[in-house]
Amino acid sequence: MGRRALRKIDPELDLNNHLRSLDELPDSWRAADWFCRGGPLEIEIGSGKGLFMVSASQLRPAHDFVGVEVSAKYARFAAAKLARCRSENSIMIHGDGLRFLHDWVEDSSILAVHVYFPDPWWKKRHRRRRILNASFLRDVQRVLRTEGRLHFWTDVEEYFRATLDLIGEEPDLVGPYEVEESPAEHDLDYRTHFERRTRIQRAPVYRAEFVKR
Ligand SMILES: C[S@@+](CC[C@H](N)C(=O)[O-])C[C@H]1O[C@@H](n2cnc3c(N)ncnc32)[C@H](O)[C@@H]1O
């Protein structure tokens, strides 16, 4: 499914507090460098247009949020949304979320990892490009603190089932717990833009949560 062109970002908007590049992160980076109060940290991999980042950071103001997006224009777009609402508890990183988790995130330091509607890579020979692979899941298990959660939603049933099988091999990720669909009370009352689009098309969404033992 194609994606519509993004709205232009106001060139006057200051993104300094809401956008970083993975290539600029010092090896010694810690979340406390950005969020001084050190609230519980949630990470989203593949934030797209940033709907989850905006709504979750408003809904849970005591938590801190890092969104990682590999596409420069989407990372900028999501950061612009955070900047416009003057969010103080969220920031976007432009770069590879798998690399970020593997190389920068400390063991047992994260309250939640969110992955919504990851690119499906339909062709069999491309499936190894999927982000929910064995090594990523080992990192998720490593970085989550006890009782921390992995949230995974997709509209691709085959990806969903294959991922549940992979997660089943991680001894410390307990689940899947089912997540019920909640009615949308307004036009943006969805977890992400892809959830909105899928539900408007009346296609199924597969949702699961796992808890770190
Ligand atoms: C299908 S879109 C879904 C976007 C959003 N999660 C949603 O549900 O609306 C998948 C997003 O993941 C991003 N992505 C793919 N691989 C990534 C990676 N390794 N690290 C960070 N983002 C990635 C893509 O650029 C794209 O924006």
Short mmCIF file of C-alpha atoms and ligand atoms in Angstrom, two decimals:
data_model
loop_
_atom_site.label_atom_id
_atom_site.label_comp_id
_atom_site.label_asym_id
_atom_site.label_seq_id
_atom_site.Cartn_x
_atom_site.Cartn_y
_atom_site.Cartn_z
CA MET A 1 0.00 0.00 0.00
CA GLY A 2 1.43 3.38 -0.97
CA ARG A 3 1.85 6.35 1.32
CA ARG A 4 0.57 9.85 0.66
CA ALA A 5 2.98 12.77 0.34
CA LEU A 6 3.74 14.36 3.70
CA ARG A 7 2.55 17.82 4.61
CA LYS A 8 5.31 20.47 4.48
CA ILE A 9 7.02 21.28 7.76
CA ASP A 10 7.14 24.94 8.78
CA PRO A 11 10.82 25.89 8.17
CA GLU A 12 10.66 28.19 11.23
CA LEU A 13 9.85 25.29 13.54
CA ASP A 14 12.77 24.54 15.86
CA LEU A 15 13.37 20.77 15.96
CA ASN A 16 16.47 20.95 18.17
CA ASN A 17 14.73 19.49 21.20
CA HIS A 18 12.86 16.81 19.32
CA LEU A 19 15.14 15.31 16.68
CA ARG A 20 18.51 13.57 16.81
CA SER A 21 20.46 11.47 14.36
CA LEU A 22 21.70 8.06 15.47
CA ASP A 23 25.04 8.83 13.83
CA GLU A 24 25.52 11.73 16.23
CA LEU A 25 24.76 9.82 19.43
CA PRO A 26 27.84 9.47 21.62
CA ASP A 27 28.77 5.89 22.57
CA SER A 28 28.12 6.81 26.16
CA TRP A 29 24.54 8.02 25.48
CA ARG A 30 22.04 7.48 28.26
CA ALA A 31 18.35 8.47 28.21
CA ALA A 32 19.06 10.66 31.23
CA ASP A 33 21.10 12.92 28.88
CA TRP A 34 17.78 14.07 27.37
CA PHE A 35 15.22 13.43 30.06
CA CYS A 36 16.83 14.65 33.25
CA ARG A 37 14.11 13.46 35.59
CA GLY A 38 14.67 9.83 34.44
CA GLY A 39 11.03 8.72 34.09
CA PRO A 40 10.17 5.20 32.93
CA LEU A 41 11.32 4.93 29.32
CA GLU A 42 9.25 3.66 26.38
CA ILE A 43 10.73 3.10 22.90
CA GLU A 44 8.88 2.88 19.60
CA ILE A 45 10.64 1.36 16.60
CA GLY A 46 9.35 2.62 13.22
CA SER A 47 7.29 5.63 14.31
CA GLY A 48 6.17 6.64 10.82
CA LYS A 49 4.18 9.88 11.06
CA GLY A 50 4.39 9.87 14.85
CA LEU A 51 0.77 9.51 15.97
CA PHE A 52 1.71 7.05 18.73
CA MET A 53 4.57 9.28 19.92
CA VAL A 54 2.29 12.31 20.24
CA SER A 55 -0.67 10.62 21.86
CA ALA A 56 1.23 8.27 24.20
CA SER A 57 3.55 11.03 25.45
CA GLN A 58 0.50 13.18 26.25
CA LEU A 59 -1.37 10.30 27.85
CA ARG A 60 1.55 9.31 30.11
CA PRO A 61 3.31 12.58 30.99
CA ALA A 62 5.38 10.91 33.73
CA HIS A 63 7.00 8.58 31.17
CA ASP A 64 9.69 9.41 28.61
CA PHE A 65 9.42 8.34 24.96
CA VAL A 66 12.04 7.72 22.27
CA GLY A 67 10.80 7.04 18.74
CA VAL A 68 13.26 5.65 16.20
CA GLU A 69 12.53 6.02 12.49
CA VAL A 70 14.86 5.00 9.68
CA SER A 71 13.32 7.32 7.08
CA ALA A 72 14.71 10.86 7.43
CA LYS A 73 11.57 12.54 6.19
CA TYR A 74 9.26 10.59 8.50
CA ALA A 75 11.58 11.10 11.48
CA ARG A 76 11.48 14.86 10.79
CA PHE A 77 7.74 14.83 10.30
CA ALA A 78 7.15 13.04 13.61
CA ALA A 79 9.65 15.32 15.39
CA ALA A 80 7.81 18.36 14.02
CA LYS A 81 4.58 17.10 15.56
CA LEU A 82 6.30 16.71 18.94
CA ALA A 83 7.81 20.19 18.61
CA ARG A 84 4.45 21.75 17.71
CA CYS A 85 2.85 20.41 20.85
CA ARG A 86 5.97 21.40 22.87
CA SER A 87 6.37 17.88 24.18
CA GLU A 88 8.89 17.67 27.03
CA ASN A 89 8.91 13.91 27.38
CA SER A 90 9.53 12.68 23.84
CA ILE A 91 12.13 12.78 21.11
CA MET A 92 12.66 11.21 17.68
CA ILE A 93 15.88 9.56 16.54
CA HIS A 94 16.55 9.28 12.83
CA GLY A 95 18.24 5.93 12.27
CA ASP A 96 17.98 2.17 12.50
CA GLY A 97 15.96 1.15 15.54
CA LEU A 98 17.59 -2.27 15.71
CA ARG A 99 21.03 -0.72 15.89
CA PHE A 100 19.87 1.76 18.51
CA LEU A 101 18.49 -0.99 20.73
CA HIS A 102 21.54 -3.21 20.25
CA ASP A 103 24.30 -0.65 20.67
CA TRP A 104 22.91 2.04 22.97
CA VAL A 105 20.21 0.69 25.23
CA GLU A 106 21.23 -0.71 28.60
CA ASP A 107 20.03 -4.03 30.01
CA SER A 108 16.77 -4.00 32.00
CA SER A 109 16.24 -0.26 31.49
CA ILE A 110 13.04 -0.02 29.42
CA LEU A 111 9.40 -0.14 30.48
CA ALA A 112 7.98 -0.83 27.01
CA VAL A 113 9.03 -1.50 23.44
CA HIS A 114 6.40 -0.71 20.81
CA VAL A 115 6.39 -2.04 17.24
CA TYR A 116 3.30 -1.15 15.20
CA PHE A 117 2.68 -2.24 11.61
CA PRO A 118 6.31 -2.97 10.71
CA ASP A 119 7.03 -3.21 6.98
CA PRO A 120 5.85 -6.71 5.97
CA TRP A 121 8.44 -7.53 3.27
CA TRP A 122 6.02 -9.85 1.53
CA LYS A 123 8.44 -11.69 -0.76
CA LYS A 124 9.98 -14.77 0.83
CA ARG A 125 13.50 -13.78 -0.21
CA HIS A 126 13.05 -10.38 1.49
CA ARG A 127 11.71 -11.68 4.79
CA ARG A 128 15.09 -11.51 6.46
CA ARG A 129 14.71 -7.72 6.26
CA ARG A 130 11.82 -7.85 8.71
CA ILE A 131 12.62 -6.01 11.91
CA LEU A 132 11.00 -8.59 14.16
CA ASN A 133 13.80 -11.11 13.80
CA ALA A 134 15.50 -13.36 16.33
CA SER A 135 18.35 -10.98 17.13
CA PHE A 136 16.03 -7.98 17.63
CA LEU A 137 13.81 -10.06 19.92
CA ARG A 138 16.83 -11.09 22.00
CA ASP A 139 17.64 -7.39 22.39
CA VAL A 140 14.03 -6.61 23.36
CA GLN A 141 14.23 -9.30 26.03
CA ARG A 142 17.55 -7.90 27.25
CA VAL A 143 16.53 -4.22 27.46
CA LEU A 144 13.10 -4.70 29.04
CA ARG A 145 13.01 -4.48 32.79
CA THR A 146 11.04 -7.02 34.81
CA GLU A 147 7.32 -6.59 34.03
CA GLY A 148 8.26 -4.46 31.00
CA ARG A 149 6.16 -5.03 27.88
CA LEU A 150 6.60 -5.66 24.18
CA HIS A 151 3.62 -4.39 22.13
CA PHE A 152 3.33 -5.74 18.59
CA TRP A 153 0.48 -4.97 16.19
CA THR A 154 0.23 -5.69 12.49
CA ASP A 155 -2.31 -6.17 9.70
CA VAL A 156 -0.35 -9.09 8.20
CA GLU A 157 -1.53 -12.36 9.69
CA GLU A 158 1.41 -14.41 8.42
CA TYR A 159 3.92 -11.92 9.93
CA PHE A 160 1.95 -11.99 13.18
CA ARG A 161 1.96 -15.80 13.47
CA ALA A 162 5.62 -16.11 12.44
CA THR A 163 6.59 -13.50 15.03
CA LEU A 164 4.62 -15.18 17.80
CA ASP A 165 6.53 -18.39 17.00
CA LEU A 166 9.85 -16.53 17.20
CA ILE A 167 8.92 -14.83 20.47
CA GLY A 168 7.89 -18.23 21.82
CA GLU A 169 11.59 -19.12 21.69
CA GLU A 170 12.51 -16.28 24.07
CA PRO A 171 12.24 -17.80 27.55
CA ASP A 172 11.72 -14.51 29.40
CA LEU A 173 8.97 -13.01 27.21
CA VAL A 174 5.67 -14.29 28.54
CA GLY A 175 2.57 -14.14 26.32
CA PRO A 176 0.96 -13.48 23.97
CA TYR A 177 -1.68 -11.53 25.86
CA GLU A 178 -4.57 -10.48 23.69
CA VAL A 179 -5.34 -6.81 23.24
CA GLU A 180 -8.92 -5.82 22.62
CA GLU A 181 -9.84 -3.33 19.94
CA SER A 182 -11.19 -0.13 21.46
CA PRO A 183 -13.77 2.00 19.65
CA ALA A 184 -12.34 5.16 18.06
CA GLU A 185 -13.95 8.23 19.61
CA HIS A 186 -12.52 10.72 17.13
CA ASP A 187 -10.70 10.71 13.82
CA LEU A 188 -7.25 10.30 15.36
CA ASP A 189 -8.23 7.94 18.15
CA TYR A 190 -6.05 5.09 16.89
CA ARG A 191 -2.72 3.72 18.12
CA THR A 192 -1.02 4.71 14.85
CA HIS A 193 -1.78 6.01 11.37
CA PHE A 194 -1.55 2.50 9.97
CA GLU A 195 -4.05 1.25 12.50
CA ARG A 196 -6.40 4.05 11.44
CA ARG A 197 -6.00 3.20 7.80
CA THR A 198 -6.47 -0.54 8.35
CA ARG A 199 -9.59 -0.08 10.45
CA ILE A 200 -11.14 2.40 8.04
CA GLN A 201 -10.71 -0.28 5.38
CA ARG A 202 -12.37 -2.75 7.79
CA ALA A 203 -9.37 -5.09 7.56
CA PRO A 204 -8.30 -7.09 10.64
CA VAL A 205 -5.60 -5.91 13.02
CA TYR A 206 -3.57 -8.51 14.93
CA ARG A 207 -2.43 -7.33 18.35
CA ALA A 208 -0.28 -8.96 21.03
CA GLU A 209 1.56 -8.02 24.20
CA PHE A 210 4.33 -9.86 25.97
CA VAL A 211 5.60 -9.31 29.50
CA LYS A 212 9.24 -9.69 30.56
CA ARG A 213 9.51 -12.28 33.30
C1 LIG B 1 4.51 0.45 7.67
S1 LIG B 1 5.23 1.79 8.48
C2 LIG B 1 4.30 1.92 10.01
C3 LIG B 1 4.48 3.23 10.68
C4 LIG B 1 3.78 3.37 12.04
N1 LIG B 1 4.32 2.45 13.00
C5 LIG B 1 2.30 3.18 11.90
O1 LIG B 1 1.79 2.14 12.36
O2 LIG B 1 1.64 4.09 11.35
C6 LIG B 1 6.76 1.12 9.08
C7 LIG B 1 7.76 2.19 9.47
O3 LIG B 1 8.92 1.58 10.03
C8 LIG B 1 10.05 2.28 9.56
N2 LIG B 1 11.22 1.38 9.70
C9 LIG B 1 11.51 0.31 8.92
N3 LIG B 1 12.65 -0.28 9.36
C10 LIG B 1 13.08 0.44 10.43
C11 LIG B 1 14.19 0.34 11.29
N4 LIG B 1 15.12 -0.63 11.14
N5 LIG B 1 14.33 1.26 12.28
C12 LIG B 1 13.43 2.25 12.43
N6 LIG B 1 12.35 2.40 11.62
C13 LIG B 1 12.17 1.50 10.65
C14 LIG B 1 9.69 2.65 8.14
O4 LIG B 1 10.48 3.71 7.63
C15 LIG B 1 8.22 3.03 8.31
O5 LIG B 1 8.06 4.40 8.62
#
